[in-house]
Amino acid sequence: MTEPKDNPLLEKLRAGVPGMSRRYLADFEISRISHRFTDVLVIGSGIAGLSAALAAAENEELEVLVLAKSSLEESATRWAQGGIAAVILPERTGDSLEAHMRDTIDVAAGIAEEENLRIMTAEGVERVRELVERGTDFDRNTEGELQLTREGAHSFPRILHRGDTTGQEIARALVEAALKKNNILCRPGTFAIDLLDREGSCIGALVANETGQLEAIWARQTVLATGGVGRLYRETTNPSVATGDGLAMAFRAGARLMDLEFIQFHPTTLYLAGADRFLITEAIRGEGGVLRTQAGDAFMKRFHELADLAPRDVVSRSILEIMKETGENKVWLDLGAIAEDRIRERFPRILELSRSFGIDIIREPIPVRPSAHYSIGGVSTDPNGRTSVPGLLAAGEVACTGVHGANRLGSNSLLEGLVFGHRSGREAARTAAGLPRPEPFPLPKPGKELSPEIVTNTPGGELDLADLLSSLKSLLWYKVGVERNGRDLSSALEQLSTWTAYPLAADFRDVESWTLQNMLQTSWLVTYSALRRMESRGVHYRADHPDRDDLNFSRHLAISRADF
Ligand code: FAD
Ligand code: SIN
């Protein structure tokens, strides 16, 4: 490996970073908290978590317990707009599994894991059929046949959708299916703080339960499906649950993480002061939407031959370039070329939401700018969801199967969560069926290895967490964003190392503070990974290393607690 030797900061940090070695966030006495036992514990209720739960629950002898930190429906899954890709009707479209694989590999910038991709495309067909059988009501034509649309870089129509609320429909169907199963128990409002392990094997999780009490859940097998990290950034399409808890928990438990530098930015997010950063789906540009400057210049043709349908990373960088040129903090998405009826039929939620902010998208352009959208990297898994920690599986956005390589094709993420969620659940059930109950055990006091001293977040205490959160999000946005360089990444990492040394060592007692600690740790890991990859590849663009360097970096970069 060339990187650590070339960068003294990375070398220094590998010698140890205060706070990053912390094993458990909460200080607890195992004998003084309540306990519970389950067979398969699933942390997360998005497409990956519920697919895992439904697959595990096929063994009716087993109990499956699903946790969600908010409601069961609140997840990135619920907010998905464009759709889910699968070669479901090849005889009608001329599509093939090979074509789906080829399209995915073409954008993956040389590091897609082809065996996992083969599994995803092939098994995706059966899993999507199952979704339909479970009652997911995708759009159909007047003959009642499923409608398939084509999105950027997909060479055939293969995207199933439901208007611009596809994710909401999928989440509804999966939650209903899970609630119908007698052996699946769901506990919304339960926050997983840390994974519990004995001698390196995961045996459940420490949680803050619905009443805010600490509780130990002992499980034969645990599936992590906690979603992405978008909320680390000031600008993001992601819902409030996407704070990287799962990545931080897995890191603390010793799991191998991979490809964390690959954060995908979506080019078009509604940008209005005070309004939520609502995603404006790429499908709008697929239908004829055009990006313009305030003066009306359709600028994308200057940057790429595919103009507005250029790959997402190119469009995001081009928008930032235009914002620099014009001094504006946004660009405009003009829907003038799309028929009014088509807008009403295809994008009802965007129409309604924009209207609530006083914008009539049929007559006026939408103010947009890029924002953090999707984490390509995550907890490294094998094709059955197994991580490097025995007893721990992972699926969905928190996991990394390598199928997207360094750049994700639109609508492949729901498919990945569906397929590998199912595989993880099936594998967890298979293993759990042959294992005895894990025994509760005494844990070391988490504070003992910490330095500096433990501080407590008492009212009027020393830390202004709201200020820290806002500084963290700005730091990531400006220094670890769409366009990166070594100087900014190094200064961000030094700043994060200072922050991790203090608030990460603090002993907090509430979900908000634990979440911030997870965000600090995850931000540190993403920044460290981005500094290590001294080249540009896929969504990771380094202005100081603008070319792809296949000699040194045509591979995944892994990181784990043992590295520090
Ligand atoms: P999520 O759906 O995010 O679920 C995470 C779950 O983990 C939640 O239940 C949450 O409560 C729980 N959780 C998190 N932390 C904890 C904790 N500490 N304790 C307990 N529970 C916890 N992809 C596509 O393929 N097509 C699209 O059209 C598309 N559109 C998108 C639009 C938007 C606005 C966004 C944000 C993403 C979109 N994506 C799309 C990406 C895709 O939606 C996500 O990658 C995918 O839904 C992730 O699913 P998941 O099950 O891994 O995680
Ligand atoms: C979109 O609808 O533009 C987002 C689709 C995706 O992220 O896959």
CSV table of C-alpha atoms in Angstrom, one decimal, residues 51-476:
chain,number,residue,atom,x,y,z
A,51,SER,CA,-36.6,-8.4,4.1
A,52,ALA,CA,-34.2,-10.0,6.5
A,53,ALA,CA,-36.9,-10.3,9.2
A,54,LEU,CA,-39.4,-11.9,6.8
A,55,ALA,CA,-36.8,-14.4,5.5
A,56,ALA,CA,-35.7,-15.3,9.0
A,57,ALA,CA,-39.3,-15.7,10.2
A,58,GLU,CA,-39.9,-18.4,7.6
A,59,ASN,CA,-38.6,-20.7,10.3
A,60,GLU,CA,-41.6,-20.5,12.5
A,61,GLU,CA,-39.7,-22.0,15.5
A,62,LEU,CA,-37.7,-18.9,15.8
A,63,GLU,CA,-38.6,-15.5,17.2
A,64,VAL,CA,-37.4,-12.5,15.2
A,65,LEU,CA,-37.2,-9.1,16.9
A,66,VAL,CA,-37.1,-5.9,14.8
A,67,LEU,CA,-35.9,-2.6,16.3
A,68,ALA,CA,-36.4,0.8,14.7
A,69,LYS,CA,-35.3,4.0,16.4
A,70,SER,CA,-38.2,6.0,15.1
A,71,SER,CA,-41.5,4.6,13.6
A,72,LEU,CA,-41.3,1.4,11.6
A,73,GLU,CA,-41.9,3.4,8.4
A,74,GLU,CA,-39.4,6.2,8.9
A,75,SER,CA,-36.4,5.2,6.8
A,76,ALA,CA,-34.6,6.1,3.6
A,77,THR,CA,-36.7,3.3,2.0
A,78,ARG,CA,-39.9,5.3,2.7
A,79,TRP,CA,-38.5,8.4,0.9
A,80,ALA,CA,-37.3,6.6,-2.3
A,81,GLN,CA,-38.8,8.2,-5.4
A,82,GLY,CA,-37.4,6.9,-8.7
A,83,GLY,CA,-38.0,3.1,-8.2
A,84,ILE,CA,-36.5,-0.3,-8.0
A,85,ALA,CA,-34.5,-1.9,-10.9
A,86,ALA,CA,-35.1,-5.5,-12.0
A,87,VAL,CA,-35.2,-7.4,-15.2
A,88,ILE,CA,-38.8,-8.5,-14.6
A,89,LEU,CA,-40.2,-8.5,-18.1
A,90,PRO,CA,-37.3,-9.2,-20.5
A,91,GLU,CA,-39.6,-10.7,-23.2
A,92,ARG,CA,-41.4,-7.3,-23.4
A,93,THR,CA,-38.4,-5.0,-23.2
A,94,GLY,CA,-35.5,-7.0,-24.8
A,95,ASP,CA,-33.6,-6.6,-21.5
A,96,SER,CA,-31.4,-9.3,-19.9
A,97,LEU,CA,-29.6,-10.0,-16.6
A,98,GLU,CA,-26.3,-9.5,-18.5
A,99,ALA,CA,-27.4,-6.0,-19.6
A,100,HIS,CA,-28.3,-5.1,-16.1
A,101,MET,CA,-24.9,-6.3,-14.9
A,102,ARG,CA,-23.1,-4.5,-17.7
A,103,ASP,CA,-24.8,-1.2,-17.0
A,104,THR,CA,-24.0,-1.5,-13.3
A,105,ILE,CA,-20.3,-2.4,-14.0
A,106,ASP,CA,-20.0,0.5,-16.6
A,107,VAL,CA,-20.6,3.1,-13.9
A,108,ALA,CA,-18.8,1.3,-11.0
A,109,ALA,CA,-15.4,2.6,-12.0
A,110,GLY,CA,-13.5,-0.7,-12.1
A,111,ILE,CA,-14.2,-2.1,-8.6
A,112,ALA,CA,-17.6,-3.8,-8.7
A,113,GLU,CA,-17.8,-7.2,-7.0
A,114,GLU,CA,-19.1,-9.1,-10.0
A,115,GLU,CA,-20.2,-12.3,-8.2
A,116,ASN,CA,-22.4,-10.4,-5.7
A,117,LEU,CA,-23.7,-8.3,-8.6
A,118,ARG,CA,-24.7,-11.5,-10.5
A,119,ILE,CA,-26.6,-12.6,-7.4
A,120,MET,CA,-28.3,-9.3,-7.0
A,121,THR,CA,-29.5,-9.1,-10.6
A,122,ALA,CA,-30.6,-12.7,-10.8
A,123,GLU,CA,-32.3,-13.1,-7.4
A,124,GLY,CA,-33.7,-9.6,-7.7
A,125,VAL,CA,-36.2,-10.8,-10.2
A,126,GLU,CA,-37.7,-13.3,-7.8
A,127,ARG,CA,-37.6,-10.9,-4.8
A,128,VAL,CA,-39.3,-8.2,-6.8
A,129,ARG,CA,-42.1,-10.7,-7.8
A,130,GLU,CA,-42.4,-11.5,-4.1
A,131,LEU,CA,-42.8,-7.8,-3.3
A,132,VAL,CA,-45.6,-7.6,-5.8
A,133,GLU,CA,-47.2,-10.8,-4.3
A,134,ARG,CA,-47.0,-9.1,-0.9
A,135,GLY,CA,-49.2,-6.4,-2.2
A,136,THR,CA,-46.8,-3.7,-3.4
A,137,ASP,CA,-48.9,-1.7,-5.9
A,138,PHE,CA,-46.4,-0.6,-8.6
A,139,ASP,CA,-47.8,1.6,-11.5
A,140,ARG,CA,-49.5,-0.4,-14.3
A,141,ASN,CA,-50.6,0.5,-17.8
A,142,THR,CA,-54.3,0.5,-18.9
A,143,GLU,CA,-53.9,-3.3,-19.7
A,144,GLY,CA,-52.9,-3.9,-16.1
A,145,GLU,CA,-49.3,-4.7,-17.0
A,146,LEU,CA,-46.4,-3.4,-14.8
A,147,GLN,CA,-45.0,-0.2,-16.2
A,148,LEU,CA,-41.2,-0.1,-16.5
A,149,THR,CA,-39.3,3.1,-17.0
A,150,ARG,CA,-35.7,3.8,-18.0
A,151,GLU,CA,-33.3,5.9,-15.9
A,152,GLY,CA,-29.9,7.5,-16.5
A,153,ALA,CA,-27.3,4.8,-17.5
A,154,HIS,CA,-29.8,2.0,-17.6
A,155,SER,CA,-29.9,0.7,-21.2
A,156,PHE,CA,-33.4,-0.8,-21.0
A,157,PRO,CA,-36.6,0.1,-19.2
A,158,ARG,CA,-36.4,-1.9,-16.0
A,159,ILE,CA,-37.4,0.5,-13.2
A,160,LEU,CA,-40.7,-0.4,-11.3
A,161,HIS,CA,-42.2,2.6,-9.7
A,162,ARG,CA,-45.2,4.0,-8.0
A,163,GLY,CA,-45.5,7.7,-9.2
A,164,ASP,CA,-42.8,9.5,-7.2
A,165,THR,CA,-43.6,7.7,-4.0
A,166,THR,CA,-42.2,4.2,-4.7
A,167,GLY,CA,-40.5,3.8,-1.4
A,168,GLN,CA,-43.6,4.7,0.6
A,169,GLU,CA,-45.5,1.9,-1.2
A,170,ILE,CA,-42.7,-0.6,-0.6
A,171,ALA,CA,-42.4,0.3,3.1
A,172,ARG,CA,-46.2,0.0,3.5
A,173,ALA,CA,-46.3,-3.4,2.0
A,174,LEU,CA,-43.3,-4.7,4.0
A,175,VAL,CA,-44.4,-3.3,7.3
A,176,GLU,CA,-47.9,-4.9,6.8
A,177,ALA,CA,-46.3,-8.2,5.9
A,178,ALA,CA,-44.1,-8.2,9.0
A,179,LEU,CA,-46.9,-7.2,11.3
A,180,LYS,CA,-48.9,-10.2,10.0
A,181,LYS,CA,-46.2,-12.7,11.0
A,182,ASN,CA,-46.8,-14.2,14.5
A,183,ASN,CA,-43.1,-14.8,15.1
A,184,ILE,CA,-41.9,-11.2,14.2
A,185,LEU,CA,-42.1,-8.7,17.0
A,186,CYS,CA,-41.5,-5.1,16.2
A,187,ARG,CA,-40.3,-2.5,18.6
A,188,PRO,CA,-40.3,1.0,17.1
A,189,GLY,CA,-38.9,3.8,19.2
A,190,THR,CA,-36.0,1.5,20.4
A,191,PHE,CA,-32.5,2.9,19.9
A,192,ALA,CA,-29.6,0.4,19.6
A,193,ILE,CA,-26.6,1.9,21.4
A,194,ASP,CA,-24.0,-0.8,20.9
A,195,LEU,CA,-23.6,-4.4,19.8
A,196,LEU,CA,-22.7,-6.7,22.6
A,197,ASP,CA,-20.0,-9.2,22.1
A,198,ARG,CA,-18.3,-12.0,24.0
A,199,GLU,CA,-14.8,-13.2,22.9
A,200,GLY,CA,-15.3,-11.4,19.6
A,201,SER,CA,-18.7,-12.8,18.7
A,202,CYS,CA,-21.8,-10.6,18.6
A,203,ILE,CA,-24.5,-11.8,21.0
A,204,GLY,CA,-27.0,-9.0,20.7
A,205,ALA,CA,-27.3,-5.3,21.5
A,206,LEU,CA,-27.5,-2.8,24.3
A,207,VAL,CA,-30.6,-0.6,23.6
A,208,ALA,CA,-32.4,2.4,25.1
A,209,ASN,CA,-35.9,1.1,25.1
A,210,GLU,CA,-39.3,2.8,24.4
A,211,THR,CA,-39.3,4.3,27.9
A,212,GLY,CA,-35.6,5.4,27.7
A,213,GLN,CA,-34.3,2.6,30.0
A,214,LEU,CA,-31.2,0.7,29.1
A,215,GLU,CA,-31.9,-3.0,28.2
A,216,ALA,CA,-29.7,-5.8,27.0
A,217,ILE,CA,-31.1,-7.9,24.2
A,218,TRP,CA,-29.3,-11.2,23.8
A,219,ALA,CA,-29.6,-12.8,20.4
A,220,ARG,CA,-28.3,-15.9,18.7
A,221,GLN,CA,-27.7,-13.9,15.5
A,222,THR,CA,-27.9,-10.1,14.9
A,223,VAL,CA,-28.6,-8.4,11.5
A,224,LEU,CA,-27.6,-4.8,11.2
A,225,ALA,CA,-29.8,-2.9,8.8
A,226,THR,CA,-29.5,0.7,10.0
A,227,GLY,CA,-29.2,2.5,6.7
A,228,GLY,CA,-27.0,5.3,5.6
A,229,VAL,CA,-25.0,8.4,6.8
A,230,GLY,CA,-26.5,11.4,4.8
A,231,ARG,CA,-27.2,13.3,8.0
A,232,LEU,CA,-23.5,13.8,8.6
A,233,TYR,CA,-23.8,16.5,5.9
A,234,ARG,CA,-25.4,19.9,6.1
A,235,GLU,CA,-27.1,19.3,2.7
A,236,THR,CA,-28.7,15.9,2.3
A,237,THR,CA,-31.7,14.1,0.9
A,238,ASN,CA,-31.7,11.7,3.8
A,239,PRO,CA,-34.2,11.4,6.6
A,240,SER,CA,-33.4,12.1,10.3
A,241,VAL,CA,-32.6,8.4,11.0
A,242,ALA,CA,-29.6,8.3,8.6
A,243,THR,CA,-26.9,9.2,11.2
A,244,GLY,CA,-24.4,6.3,10.7
A,245,ASP,CA,-25.3,4.6,14.0
A,246,GLY,CA,-24.8,1.1,12.5
A,247,LEU,CA,-21.4,1.9,11.0
A,248,ALA,CA,-20.2,3.3,14.3
A,249,MET,CA,-21.6,0.4,16.3
A,250,ALA,CA,-20.0,-2.1,14.0
A,251,PHE,CA,-16.6,-0.3,14.1
A,252,ARG,CA,-16.7,-0.3,17.9
A,253,ALA,CA,-17.5,-4.0,17.8
A,254,GLY,CA,-14.4,-4.6,15.6
A,255,ALA,CA,-16.1,-5.2,12.3
A,256,ARG,CA,-14.3,-4.6,9.0
A,257,LEU,CA,-15.7,-1.6,7.1
A,258,MET,CA,-15.0,-0.8,3.5
A,259,ASP,CA,-15.2,1.9,0.8
A,260,LEU,CA,-16.4,4.6,3.2
A,261,GLU,CA,-15.0,7.4,1.0
A,262,PHE,CA,-17.6,6.7,-1.6
A,263,ILE,CA,-20.5,9.0,-0.7
A,264,GLN,CA,-22.8,9.6,-3.6
A,265,PHE,CA,-24.2,13.2,-4.0
A,266,HIS,CA,-27.5,13.7,-5.7
A,267,PRO,CA,-27.4,16.7,-8.0
A,268,THR,CA,-31.0,18.0,-7.5
A,269,THR,CA,-32.3,18.7,-4.1
A,270,LEU,CA,-34.9,21.4,-3.5
A,271,TYR,CA,-33.0,24.4,-2.2
A,272,LEU,CA,-35.1,27.0,-0.3
A,273,ALA,CA,-34.0,28.6,2.9
A,274,GLY,CA,-35.9,27.0,5.7
A,275,ALA,CA,-37.4,24.1,3.6
A,276,ASP,CA,-36.4,20.5,4.1
A,277,ARG,CA,-33.9,19.4,1.4
A,278,PHE,CA,-36.4,17.4,-0.6
A,279,LEU,CA,-35.0,15.2,-3.4
A,280,ILE,CA,-36.1,16.1,-6.9
A,281,THR,CA,-35.9,12.8,-8.7
A,282,GLU,CA,-33.5,12.2,-11.5
A,283,ALA,CA,-36.6,10.8,-13.4
A,284,ILE,CA,-37.6,14.5,-13.9
A,285,ARG,CA,-34.5,15.0,-16.1
A,286,GLY,CA,-35.3,11.7,-17.7
A,287,GLU,CA,-38.7,13.1,-18.7
A,288,GLY,CA,-37.1,16.3,-20.2
A,289,GLY,CA,-36.3,18.6,-17.3
A,290,VAL,CA,-33.4,20.9,-18.0
A,291,LEU,CA,-30.9,22.5,-15.6
A,292,ARG,CA,-30.4,26.2,-16.2
A,293,THR,CA,-28.6,29.2,-14.7
A,294,GLN,CA,-30.7,32.1,-13.4
A,295,ALA,CA,-30.1,33.8,-16.8
A,296,GLY,CA,-31.6,30.7,-18.5
A,297,ASP,CA,-28.4,29.1,-19.9
A,298,ALA,CA,-28.9,25.3,-20.2
A,299,PHE,CA,-25.3,24.7,-19.0
A,300,MET,CA,-25.0,20.9,-18.8
A,301,LYS,CA,-24.2,20.5,-22.5
A,302,ARG,CA,-21.0,22.4,-21.8
A,303,PHE,CA,-19.9,19.7,-19.3
A,304,HIS,CA,-21.0,16.3,-20.8
A,305,GLU,CA,-22.2,14.9,-24.1
A,306,LEU,CA,-25.3,13.5,-22.3
A,307,ALA,CA,-26.0,17.0,-21.0
A,308,ASP,CA,-28.7,16.7,-18.3
A,309,LEU,CA,-28.6,12.9,-18.3
A,310,ALA,CA,-24.8,12.8,-17.5
A,311,PRO,CA,-23.8,10.6,-14.5
A,312,ARG,CA,-24.8,12.0,-11.1
A,313,ASP,CA,-21.3,12.9,-10.0
A,314,VAL,CA,-20.7,14.9,-13.2
A,315,VAL,CA,-23.9,16.8,-12.8
A,316,SER,CA,-23.2,17.5,-9.1
A,317,ARG,CA,-19.7,18.9,-9.9
A,318,SER,CA,-21.0,20.9,-12.8
A,319,ILE,CA,-23.7,22.5,-10.7
A,320,LEU,CA,-21.0,23.5,-8.1
A,321,GLU,CA,-18.9,24.9,-10.9
A,322,ILE,CA,-21.8,27.0,-12.2
A,323,MET,CA,-22.5,28.2,-8.6
A,324,LYS,CA,-18.9,29.4,-8.4
A,325,GLU,CA,-19.1,31.1,-11.8
A,326,THR,CA,-22.4,32.9,-11.1
A,327,GLY,CA,-22.0,33.5,-7.4
A,328,GLU,CA,-25.5,32.0,-6.9
A,329,ASN,CA,-26.2,29.4,-4.2
A,330,LYS,CA,-28.4,27.3,-6.5
A,331,VAL,CA,-29.4,26.5,-10.1
A,332,TRP,CA,-32.8,26.0,-11.7
A,333,LEU,CA,-34.6,22.9,-12.9
A,334,ASP,CA,-36.9,23.9,-15.7
A,335,LEU,CA,-39.8,21.5,-16.4
A,336,GLY,CA,-41.2,23.6,-19.3
A,337,ALA,CA,-40.6,20.7,-21.8
A,338,ILE,CA,-42.7,18.2,-19.9
A,339,ALA,CA,-46.5,18.1,-20.6
A,340,GLU,CA,-48.6,19.3,-17.6
A,341,ASP,CA,-50.6,16.0,-17.5
A,342,ARG,CA,-47.3,14.0,-17.4
A,343,ILE,CA,-46.0,16.1,-14.5
A,344,ARG,CA,-49.3,15.5,-12.6
A,345,GLU,CA,-49.3,11.8,-13.3
A,346,ARG,CA,-45.5,11.1,-12.7
A,347,PHE,CA,-44.5,13.5,-10.0
A,348,PRO,CA,-47.5,14.2,-7.7
A,349,ARG,CA,-45.6,14.5,-4.5
A,350,ILE,CA,-43.0,16.9,-5.9
A,351,LEU,CA,-45.9,19.0,-7.3
A,352,GLU,CA,-47.7,19.0,-4.0
A,353,LEU,CA,-44.6,19.7,-1.9
A,354,SER,CA,-43.3,22.4,-4.1
A,355,ARG,CA,-46.7,24.0,-4.0
A,356,SER,CA,-46.6,24.0,-0.2
A,357,PHE,CA,-43.5,26.2,-0.5
A,358,GLY,CA,-45.1,28.5,-3.0
A,359,ILE,CA,-43.6,27.1,-6.2
A,360,ASP,CA,-45.8,26.0,-9.1
A,361,ILE,CA,-43.5,23.6,-10.9
A,362,ILE,CA,-45.7,23.5,-14.0
A,363,ARG,CA,-45.0,27.2,-14.6
A,364,GLU,CA,-41.8,28.0,-12.6
A,365,PRO,CA,-38.4,26.3,-12.4
A,366,ILE,CA,-37.4,24.6,-9.2
A,367,PRO,CA,-34.3,26.0,-7.2
A,368,VAL,CA,-32.0,23.0,-6.7
A,369,ARG,CA,-28.4,22.1,-5.6
A,370,PRO,CA,-26.5,18.9,-4.9
A,371,SER,CA,-26.6,17.1,-1.5
A,372,ALA,CA,-25.3,14.0,0.2
A,373,HIS,CA,-27.5,11.0,-0.9
A,374,TYR,CA,-26.1,7.6,-0.5
A,375,SER,CA,-23.3,5.7,1.3
A,376,ILE,CA,-21.8,3.2,-1.1
A,377,GLY,CA,-19.4,1.8,1.5
A,378,GLY,CA,-20.3,0.2,4.8
A,379,VAL,CA,-19.7,-3.0,6.8
A,380,SER,CA,-18.0,-5.5,4.6
A,381,THR,CA,-20.1,-8.6,4.0
A,382,ASP,CA,-20.0,-11.9,2.1
A,383,PRO,CA,-22.9,-12.8,-0.2
A,384,ASN,CA,-24.9,-14.1,2.8
A,385,GLY,CA,-24.5,-10.9,4.8
A,386,ARG,CA,-21.9,-12.3,7.1
A,387,THR,CA,-19.5,-9.7,8.5
A,388,SER,CA,-16.0,-10.2,9.9
A,389,VAL,CA,-17.6,-10.5,13.4
A,390,PRO,CA,-19.1,-13.9,14.1
A,391,GLY,CA,-22.8,-13.6,14.9
A,392,LEU,CA,-23.2,-10.3,13.2
A,393,LEU,CA,-24.7,-9.9,9.7
A,394,ALA,CA,-25.4,-6.7,7.8
A,395,ALA,CA,-27.5,-5.7,4.8
A,396,GLY,CA,-28.7,-2.6,2.9
A,397,GLU,CA,-27.1,0.8,2.9
A,398,VAL,CA,-25.1,0.1,6.1
A,399,ALA,CA,-23.5,-2.9,4.5
A,400,CYS,CA,-21.0,-3.1,1.6
A,401,THR,CA,-21.3,-6.0,-0.8
A,402,GLY,CA,-19.2,-4.1,-3.4
A,403,VAL,CA,-22.0,-4.4,-6.0
A,404,HIS,CA,-21.9,-0.6,-6.8
A,405,GLY,CA,-18.1,-0.4,-7.0
A,406,ALA,CA,-17.3,3.3,-6.7
A,407,ASN,CA,-20.5,4.7,-8.2
A,408,ARG,CA,-24.1,3.5,-7.8
A,409,LEU,CA,-26.5,3.2,-10.7
A,410,GLY,CA,-29.9,4.8,-9.7
A,411,SER,CA,-32.6,2.4,-8.4
A,412,ASN,CA,-30.1,-0.4,-7.6
A,413,SER,CA,-30.0,0.4,-3.9
A,414,LEU,CA,-33.5,-0.8,-3.1
A,415,LEU,CA,-32.7,-3.9,-5.0
A,416,GLU,CA,-29.6,-4.5,-3.1
A,417,GLY,CA,-31.4,-4.1,0.2
A,418,LEU,CA,-34.1,-6.5,-0.9
A,419,VAL,CA,-31.9,-9.2,-2.2
A,420,PHE,CA,-29.1,-9.2,0.5
A,421,GLY,CA,-31.6,-8.4,3.3
A,422,HIS,CA,-33.4,-11.6,2.4
A,423,ARG,CA,-30.1,-13.6,2.2
A,424,SER,CA,-28.9,-12.2,5.5
A,425,GLY,CA,-32.2,-13.1,7.2
A,426,ARG,CA,-32.2,-16.6,5.8
A,427,GLU,CA,-28.5,-17.1,6.8
A,428,ALA,CA,-29.2,-15.7,10.3
A,429,ALA,CA,-32.1,-18.1,10.8
A,430,ARG,CA,-30.1,-21.1,9.5
A,431,THR,CA,-27.3,-20.4,12.0
A,432,ALA,CA,-29.5,-19.4,14.9
A,433,ALA,CA,-31.5,-22.7,14.7
A,434,GLY,CA,-28.3,-24.6,15.6
A,435,LEU,CA,-27.1,-22.4,18.4
A,436,PRO,CA,-27.8,-22.3,22.2
A,437,ARG,CA,-29.1,-19.2,23.9
A,438,PRO,CA,-26.2,-16.8,24.6
A,439,GLU,CA,-25.7,-16.3,28.3
A,440,PRO,CA,-25.8,-12.8,29.8
A,441,PHE,CA,-22.3,-11.8,31.0
A,442,PRO,CA,-20.5,-9.1,33.0
A,443,LEU,CA,-19.0,-6.4,30.8
A,444,PRO,CA,-15.9,-4.3,31.6
A,445,LYS,CA,-16.7,-0.8,32.6
A,446,PRO,CA,-16.5,1.1,29.4
A,447,GLY,CA,-14.8,4.1,30.9
A,448,LYS,CA,-11.7,2.3,32.1
A,449,GLU,CA,-9.6,2.7,28.9
A,450,LEU,CA,-10.7,6.2,28.2
A,451,SER,CA,-8.6,9.3,28.2
A,452,PRO,CA,-9.3,12.2,28.8
A,453,GLU,CA,-11.6,11.9,31.8
A,454,ILE,CA,-15.2,11.1,31.5
A,455,VAL,CA,-17.5,14.1,31.5
A,456,THR,CA,-21.3,14.0,31.9
A,457,ASN,CA,-23.8,15.9,29.9
A,458,THR,CA,-25.6,17.6,32.7
A,459,PRO,CA,-27.9,20.5,32.1
A,460,GLY,CA,-25.6,23.6,32.0
A,461,GLY,CA,-22.7,21.2,31.4
A,462,GLU,CA,-19.6,21.9,29.3
A,463,LEU,CA,-20.7,20.8,25.8
A,464,ASP,CA,-22.9,22.7,23.5
A,465,LEU,CA,-24.1,19.7,21.4
A,466,ALA,CA,-26.3,21.7,19.1
A,467,ASP,CA,-23.4,23.9,18.1
A,468,LEU,CA,-21.1,20.9,17.7
A,469,LEU,CA,-23.7,19.1,15.5
A,470,SER,CA,-24.0,22.2,13.2
A,471,SER,CA,-20.2,22.6,13.0
A,472,LEU,CA,-19.8,18.9,12.2
A,473,LYS,CA,-22.3,19.0,9.3
A,474,SER,CA,-20.8,22.2,7.8
A,475,LEU,CA,-17.3,20.7,8.1
A,476,LEU,CA,-18.3,17.6,6.2
